[in-house]
Tab-separated table of C-alpha atoms in Angstrom:
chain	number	residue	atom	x	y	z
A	26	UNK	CA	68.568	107.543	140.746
A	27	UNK	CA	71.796	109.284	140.031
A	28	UNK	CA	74.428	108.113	137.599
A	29	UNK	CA	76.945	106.692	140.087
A	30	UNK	CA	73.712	104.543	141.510
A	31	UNK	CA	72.952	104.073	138.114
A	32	UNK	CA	76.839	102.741	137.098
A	33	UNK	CA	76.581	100.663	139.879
A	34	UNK	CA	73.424	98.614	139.121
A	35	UNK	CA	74.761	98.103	135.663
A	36	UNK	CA	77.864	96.861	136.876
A	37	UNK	CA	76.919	94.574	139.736
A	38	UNK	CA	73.262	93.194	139.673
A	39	UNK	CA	73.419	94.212	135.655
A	40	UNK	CA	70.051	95.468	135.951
A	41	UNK	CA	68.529	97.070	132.807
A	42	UNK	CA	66.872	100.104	134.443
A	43	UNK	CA	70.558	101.287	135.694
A	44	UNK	CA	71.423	101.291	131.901
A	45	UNK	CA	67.949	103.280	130.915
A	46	UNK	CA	69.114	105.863	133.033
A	47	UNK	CA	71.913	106.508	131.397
A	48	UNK	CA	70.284	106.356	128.355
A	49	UNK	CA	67.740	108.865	128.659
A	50	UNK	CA	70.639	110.822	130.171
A	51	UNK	CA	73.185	110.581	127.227
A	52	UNK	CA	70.852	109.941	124.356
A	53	UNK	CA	70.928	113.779	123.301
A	54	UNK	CA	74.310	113.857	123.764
A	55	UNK	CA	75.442	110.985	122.014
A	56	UNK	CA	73.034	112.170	119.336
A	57	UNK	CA	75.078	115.348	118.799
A	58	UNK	CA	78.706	113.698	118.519
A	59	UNK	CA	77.255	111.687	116.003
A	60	UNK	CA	75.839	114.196	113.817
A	61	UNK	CA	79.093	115.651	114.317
A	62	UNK	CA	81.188	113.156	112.980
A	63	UNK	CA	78.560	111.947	110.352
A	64	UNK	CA	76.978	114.983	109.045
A	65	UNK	CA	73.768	112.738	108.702
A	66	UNK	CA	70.779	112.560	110.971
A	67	UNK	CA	69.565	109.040	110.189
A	68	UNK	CA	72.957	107.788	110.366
A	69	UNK	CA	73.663	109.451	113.501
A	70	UNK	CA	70.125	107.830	115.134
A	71	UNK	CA	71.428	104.353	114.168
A	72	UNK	CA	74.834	104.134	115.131
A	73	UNK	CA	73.744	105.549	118.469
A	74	UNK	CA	71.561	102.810	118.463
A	75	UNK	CA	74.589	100.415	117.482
A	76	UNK	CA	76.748	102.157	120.359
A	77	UNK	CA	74.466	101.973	123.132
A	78	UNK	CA	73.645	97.834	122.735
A	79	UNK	CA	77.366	97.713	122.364
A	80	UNK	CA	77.516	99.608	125.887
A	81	UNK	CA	74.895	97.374	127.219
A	82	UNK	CA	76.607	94.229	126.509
A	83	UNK	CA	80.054	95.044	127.648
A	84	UNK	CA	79.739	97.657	130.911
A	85	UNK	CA	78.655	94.422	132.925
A	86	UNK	CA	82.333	93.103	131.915
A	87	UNK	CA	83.731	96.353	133.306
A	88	UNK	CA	85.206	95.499	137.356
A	89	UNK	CA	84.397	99.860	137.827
A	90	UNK	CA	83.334	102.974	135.786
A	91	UNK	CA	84.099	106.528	137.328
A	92	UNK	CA	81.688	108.383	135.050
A	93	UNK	CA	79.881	106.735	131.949
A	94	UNK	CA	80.025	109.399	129.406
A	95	UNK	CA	83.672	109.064	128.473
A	96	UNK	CA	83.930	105.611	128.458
A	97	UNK	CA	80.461	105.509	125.998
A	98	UNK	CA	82.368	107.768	123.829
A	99	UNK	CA	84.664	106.082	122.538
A	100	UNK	CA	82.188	103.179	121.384
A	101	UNK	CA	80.190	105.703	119.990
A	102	UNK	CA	83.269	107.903	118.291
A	103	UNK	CA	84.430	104.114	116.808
A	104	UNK	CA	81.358	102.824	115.448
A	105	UNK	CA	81.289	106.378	113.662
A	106	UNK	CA	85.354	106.060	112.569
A	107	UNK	CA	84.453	102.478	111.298
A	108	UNK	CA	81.282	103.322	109.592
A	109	UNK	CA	83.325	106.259	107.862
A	110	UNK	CA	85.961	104.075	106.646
A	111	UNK	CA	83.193	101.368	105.795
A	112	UNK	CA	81.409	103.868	103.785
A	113	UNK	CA	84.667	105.155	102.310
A	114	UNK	CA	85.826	101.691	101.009
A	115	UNK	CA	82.647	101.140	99.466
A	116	UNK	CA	81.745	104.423	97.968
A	117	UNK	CA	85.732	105.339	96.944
A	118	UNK	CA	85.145	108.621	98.496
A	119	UNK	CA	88.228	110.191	98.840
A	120	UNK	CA	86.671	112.633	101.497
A	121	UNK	CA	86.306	111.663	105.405
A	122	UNK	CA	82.866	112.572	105.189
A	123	UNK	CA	79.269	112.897	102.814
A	124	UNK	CA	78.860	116.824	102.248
A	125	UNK	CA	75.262	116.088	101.062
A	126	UNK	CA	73.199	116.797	103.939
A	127	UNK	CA	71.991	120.210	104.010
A	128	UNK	CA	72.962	122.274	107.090
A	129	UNK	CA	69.794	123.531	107.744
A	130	UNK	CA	68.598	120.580	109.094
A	131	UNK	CA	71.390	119.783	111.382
A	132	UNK	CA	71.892	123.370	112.922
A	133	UNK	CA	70.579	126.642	113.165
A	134	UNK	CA	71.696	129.744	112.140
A	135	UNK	CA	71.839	131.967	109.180
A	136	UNK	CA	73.486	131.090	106.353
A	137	UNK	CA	77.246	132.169	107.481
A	138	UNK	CA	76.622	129.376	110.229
A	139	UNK	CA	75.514	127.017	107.747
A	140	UNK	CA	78.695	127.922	105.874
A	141	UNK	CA	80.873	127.242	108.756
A	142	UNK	CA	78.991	123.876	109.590
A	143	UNK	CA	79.962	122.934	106.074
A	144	UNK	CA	83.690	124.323	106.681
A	145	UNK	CA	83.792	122.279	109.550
A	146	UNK	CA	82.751	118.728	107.280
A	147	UNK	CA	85.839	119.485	105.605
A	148	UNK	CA	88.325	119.031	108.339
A	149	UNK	CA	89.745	115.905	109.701
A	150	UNK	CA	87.737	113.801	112.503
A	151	UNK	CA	89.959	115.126	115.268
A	152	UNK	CA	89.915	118.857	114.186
A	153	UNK	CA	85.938	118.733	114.201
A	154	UNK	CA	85.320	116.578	116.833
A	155	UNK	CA	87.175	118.806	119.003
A	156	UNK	CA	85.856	122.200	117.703
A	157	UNK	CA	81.900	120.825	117.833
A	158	UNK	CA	82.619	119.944	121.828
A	159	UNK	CA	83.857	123.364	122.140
A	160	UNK	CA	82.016	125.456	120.286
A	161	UNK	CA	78.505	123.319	119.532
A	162	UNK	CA	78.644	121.777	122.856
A	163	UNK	CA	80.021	124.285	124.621
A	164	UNK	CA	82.703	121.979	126.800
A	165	UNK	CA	85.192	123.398	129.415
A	166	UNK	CA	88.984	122.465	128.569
A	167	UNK	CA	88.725	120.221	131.640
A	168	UNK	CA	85.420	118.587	130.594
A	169	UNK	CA	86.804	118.151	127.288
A	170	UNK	CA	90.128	116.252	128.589
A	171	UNK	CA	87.791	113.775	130.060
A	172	UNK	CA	85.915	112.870	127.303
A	173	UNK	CA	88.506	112.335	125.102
A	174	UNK	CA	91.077	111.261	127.672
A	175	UNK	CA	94.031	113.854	126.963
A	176	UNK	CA	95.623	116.626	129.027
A	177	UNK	CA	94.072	120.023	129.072
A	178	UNK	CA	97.353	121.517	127.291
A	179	UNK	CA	96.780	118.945	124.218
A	180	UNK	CA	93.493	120.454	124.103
A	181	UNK	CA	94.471	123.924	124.121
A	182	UNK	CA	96.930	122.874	121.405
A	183	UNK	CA	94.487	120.772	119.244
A	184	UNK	CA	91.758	123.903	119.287
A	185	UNK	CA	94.375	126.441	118.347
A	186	UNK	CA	95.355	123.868	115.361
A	187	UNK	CA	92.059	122.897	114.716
A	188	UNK	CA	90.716	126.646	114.351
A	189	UNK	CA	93.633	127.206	112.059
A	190	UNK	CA	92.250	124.364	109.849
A	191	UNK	CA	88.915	125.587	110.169
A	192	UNK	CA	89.708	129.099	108.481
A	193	UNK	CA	91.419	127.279	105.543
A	194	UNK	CA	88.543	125.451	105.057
A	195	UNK	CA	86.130	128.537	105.272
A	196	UNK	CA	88.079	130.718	103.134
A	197	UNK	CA	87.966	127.967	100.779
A	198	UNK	CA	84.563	127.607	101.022
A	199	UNK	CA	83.988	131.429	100.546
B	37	UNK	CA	107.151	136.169	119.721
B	38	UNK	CA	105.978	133.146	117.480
B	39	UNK	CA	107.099	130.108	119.737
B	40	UNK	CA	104.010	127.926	118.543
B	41	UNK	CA	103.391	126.884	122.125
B	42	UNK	CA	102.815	130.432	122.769
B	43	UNK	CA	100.567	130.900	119.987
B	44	UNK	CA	98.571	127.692	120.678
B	45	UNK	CA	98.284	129.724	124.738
B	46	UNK	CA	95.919	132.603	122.413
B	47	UNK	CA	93.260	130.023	122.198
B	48	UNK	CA	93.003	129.185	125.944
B	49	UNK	CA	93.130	133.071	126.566
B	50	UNK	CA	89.853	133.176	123.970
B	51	UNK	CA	88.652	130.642	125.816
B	52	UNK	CA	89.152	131.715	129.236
B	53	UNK	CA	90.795	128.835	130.083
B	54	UNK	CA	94.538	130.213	130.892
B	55	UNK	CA	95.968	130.597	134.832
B	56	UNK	CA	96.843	133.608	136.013
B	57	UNK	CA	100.451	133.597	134.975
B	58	UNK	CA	99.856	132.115	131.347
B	59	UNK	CA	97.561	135.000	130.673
B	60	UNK	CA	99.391	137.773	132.461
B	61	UNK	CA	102.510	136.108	130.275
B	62	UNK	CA	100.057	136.324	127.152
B	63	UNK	CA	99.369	139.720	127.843
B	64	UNK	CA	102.659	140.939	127.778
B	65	UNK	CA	103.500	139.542	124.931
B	66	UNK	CA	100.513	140.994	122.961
B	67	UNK	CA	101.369	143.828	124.241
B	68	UNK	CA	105.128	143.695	123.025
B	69	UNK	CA	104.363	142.343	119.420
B	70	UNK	CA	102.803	143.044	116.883
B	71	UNK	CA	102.697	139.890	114.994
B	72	UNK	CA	101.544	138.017	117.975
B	73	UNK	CA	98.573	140.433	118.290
B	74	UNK	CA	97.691	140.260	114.833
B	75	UNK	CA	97.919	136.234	115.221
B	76	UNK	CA	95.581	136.967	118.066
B	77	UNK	CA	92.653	138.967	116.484
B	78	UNK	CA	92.635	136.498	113.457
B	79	UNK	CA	91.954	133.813	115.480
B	80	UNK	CA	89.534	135.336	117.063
B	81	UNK	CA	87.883	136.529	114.367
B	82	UNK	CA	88.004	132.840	113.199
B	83	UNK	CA	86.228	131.459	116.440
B	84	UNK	CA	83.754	133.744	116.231
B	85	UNK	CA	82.764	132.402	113.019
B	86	UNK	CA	81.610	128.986	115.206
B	87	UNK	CA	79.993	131.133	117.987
B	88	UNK	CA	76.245	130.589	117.898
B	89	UNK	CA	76.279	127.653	116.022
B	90	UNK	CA	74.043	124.852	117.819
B	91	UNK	CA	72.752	121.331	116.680
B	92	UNK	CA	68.938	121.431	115.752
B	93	UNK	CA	66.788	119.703	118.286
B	94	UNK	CA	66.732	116.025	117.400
B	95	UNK	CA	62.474	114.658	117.578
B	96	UNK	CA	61.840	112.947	120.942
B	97	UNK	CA	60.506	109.676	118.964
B	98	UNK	CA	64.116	109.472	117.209
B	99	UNK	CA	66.028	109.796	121.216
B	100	UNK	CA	63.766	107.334	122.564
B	101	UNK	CA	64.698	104.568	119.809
B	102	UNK	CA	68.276	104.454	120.686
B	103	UNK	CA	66.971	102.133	122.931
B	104	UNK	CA	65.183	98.938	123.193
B	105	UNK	CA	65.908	96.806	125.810
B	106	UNK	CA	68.082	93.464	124.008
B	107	UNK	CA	65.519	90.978	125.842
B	108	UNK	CA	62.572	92.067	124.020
B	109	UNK	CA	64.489	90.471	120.772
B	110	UNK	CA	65.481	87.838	122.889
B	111	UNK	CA	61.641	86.828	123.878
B	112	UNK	CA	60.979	87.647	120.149
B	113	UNK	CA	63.156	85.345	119.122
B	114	UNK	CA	62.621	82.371	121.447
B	115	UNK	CA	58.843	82.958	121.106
B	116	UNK	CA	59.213	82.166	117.331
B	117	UNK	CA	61.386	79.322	117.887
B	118	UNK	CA	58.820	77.662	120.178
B	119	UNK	CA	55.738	78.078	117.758
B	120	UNK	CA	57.747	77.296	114.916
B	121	UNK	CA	58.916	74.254	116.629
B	122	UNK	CA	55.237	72.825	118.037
B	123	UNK	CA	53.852	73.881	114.879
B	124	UNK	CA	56.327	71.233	113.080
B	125	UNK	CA	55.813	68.592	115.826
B	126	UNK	CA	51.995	68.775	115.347
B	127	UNK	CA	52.292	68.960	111.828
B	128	UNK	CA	54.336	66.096	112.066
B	129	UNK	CA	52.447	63.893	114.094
B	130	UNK	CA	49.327	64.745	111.899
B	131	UNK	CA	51.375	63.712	108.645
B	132	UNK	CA	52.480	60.473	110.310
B	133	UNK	CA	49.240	59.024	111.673
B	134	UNK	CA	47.776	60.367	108.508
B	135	UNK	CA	49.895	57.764	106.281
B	136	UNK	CA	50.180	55.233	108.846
B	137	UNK	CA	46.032	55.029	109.037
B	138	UNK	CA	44.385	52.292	107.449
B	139	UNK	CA	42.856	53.920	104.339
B	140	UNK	CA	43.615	52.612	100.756
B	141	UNK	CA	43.408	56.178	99.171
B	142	UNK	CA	47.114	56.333	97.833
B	143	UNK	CA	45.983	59.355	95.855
B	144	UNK	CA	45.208	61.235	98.436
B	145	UNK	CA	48.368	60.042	100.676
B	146	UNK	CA	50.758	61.136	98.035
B	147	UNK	CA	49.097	64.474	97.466
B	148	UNK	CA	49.072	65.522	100.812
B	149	UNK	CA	52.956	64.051	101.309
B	150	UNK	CA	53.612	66.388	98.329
B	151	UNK	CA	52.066	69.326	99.691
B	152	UNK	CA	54.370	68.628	103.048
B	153	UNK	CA	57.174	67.965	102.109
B	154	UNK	CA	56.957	70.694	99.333
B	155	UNK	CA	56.185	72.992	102.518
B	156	UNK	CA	59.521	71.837	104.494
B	157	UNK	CA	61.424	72.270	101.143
B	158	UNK	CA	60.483	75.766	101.248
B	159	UNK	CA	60.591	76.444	104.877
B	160	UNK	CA	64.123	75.051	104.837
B	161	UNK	CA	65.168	77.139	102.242
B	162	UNK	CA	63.281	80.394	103.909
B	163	UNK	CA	65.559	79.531	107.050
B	164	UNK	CA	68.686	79.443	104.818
B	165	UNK	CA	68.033	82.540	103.481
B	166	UNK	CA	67.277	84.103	106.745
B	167	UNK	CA	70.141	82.365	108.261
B	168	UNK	CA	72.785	83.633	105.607
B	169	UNK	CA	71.137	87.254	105.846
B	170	UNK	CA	71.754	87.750	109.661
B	171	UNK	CA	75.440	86.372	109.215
B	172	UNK	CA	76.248	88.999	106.571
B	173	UNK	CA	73.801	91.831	108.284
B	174	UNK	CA	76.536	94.326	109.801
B	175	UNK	CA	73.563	96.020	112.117
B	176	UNK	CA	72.982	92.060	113.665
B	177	UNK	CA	73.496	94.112	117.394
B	178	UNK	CA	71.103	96.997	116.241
B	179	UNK	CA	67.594	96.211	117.962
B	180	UNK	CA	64.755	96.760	115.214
């Protein structure tokens, strides 16, 4: 099975084992952008959990679906954006995100990593998002564009703004 | 030299992401100013900073719980409703040809009405609780 046969059985004869596919293609994936966003690996595991039921009850709605990634991604980055703003109305945390989590057990690295991991908490959902597909992920400008539906120049522009950000918030944290 | 479209081109040249004539453009200008090549080297300097970072593996039990397939809550679900259901039928067919049998022992009729309907009371109120739980649960779509 491939993902197109895969989108397909979904889609028309909404069979389950086109949507495992995908699954156990994406999971580790998915897994990442949420740790990326939440900065908490039990969090992460169960709004992935969240996103992908969400995916299986609405991709049989869906009349076509080029490639499933991008369109997952934007349940997955809004269940994270809502749980954020969930957690932030209830907690009164003035900061996007929880800087509790230790670094060590999200990434590797020495400890200047772990310091730029925690620089990287600091910045705003878009600036981070973008720099962990580049940089953690290790995207292409054009795989990028497709995942979070913009043009290639808006991504060139968002990492160049985003990196500035990112030194502001490392210097700070130095 | 400090057109911010033109600095926002020195990440795609980091990147390796520029055409041909963007970078040749880039190049000349780096090579024409200094402030542009000193905007240059501190960003890359600053990306390097993320290079090497990577996610730590996540365990294979934690991937393989994203998902459960819906129907398994489904049959979960509709399994308890049937046994809860035949359980109160019997229960209630036992009750009712219990008092409706010919035996004079009141004491023993009202004791074991008690005991029932003492048992619905609570079962009811179980089944509110539940019910009132899942409404307010904000994970209701997460499979357990």
């Amino acid at each position: 099975m491939n993902e197109a046969s895969a989108i397909r059985l979904c889609l028309k004869s909404r069979d389950p084992r086109g949507f495992e596919f995908l699954v156990q293609q994406y999971r580790r994936e998915a897994y990442y952008h949420a740790i990326g966003f939440l900065n908490d690996p039990a969090m992460a595991e169960d709004i992935c959990q969240e996103s992908f039921v969400k995916a299986y009850i609405n991709i049989p709605k869906l009349e076509s679906l080029k490639a499933f990634y991008p369109w997952f991604y934007v349940i997955l980055k809004n269940c994270c954006l809502s749980y954020l703003r969930s957690k932030r109305e209830h907690d009164e945390i003035p900061e996007v995100i929880d800087e509790s989590s230790d670094p060590a057990m999200l990434v590797t690295g020495d400890d200047s990593k772990q310091s730029a991991w925690r620089a990287l908490q600091k910045l705003k959902p878009e600036f981070r998002e973008i720099l962990i597909l580049k940089h953690l992920q290790d995207m292409s400008y054009e795989a990028i564009s497709q995942i979070l539906q913009i043009p290639k120049g808006t991504v060139m522009s968002r990492l160049y703004h985003a990196r500035k950000a990112f030194k502001l918030a490392f210097d700070k944290g130095d | 030299m400090d057109d911010e479209h033109d600095k926002e081109l020195l990440s795609g040249l980091i990147d390796g992401e520029l055409s041909p004539e963007e970078a040749n453009t880039v190049n000349r200008h780096l090579s024409r100013s200094t402030s542009y090549r000193k905007e240059y080297e501190s960003l890359l300097a600053d990306t390097s900073k993320l290079d090497g970072l990577s996610f730590r593996e996540p365990q294979d039990e934690a991937l393989q719980g994203f998902w459960r397939l819906p129907f398994s809550g489904f049959a979960r679900h509709a399994g308890m409703v049937l046994v809860i259901t035949g359980y109160l039928l019997f229960f209630s067919y036992g009750f009712f040809e219990f008092l409706a049998s010919d035996e004079k022992d009141f004491v023993s009729k009202f004791g074991v009405a008690g005991m029932v309907i003492g048992m619905l009371i609570l079962l009811c109120i179980a089944l509110i609780e539940r019910f009132i739980s899942y409404k307010t649960d904000p994970y209701k779509e997460i499979e357990r």
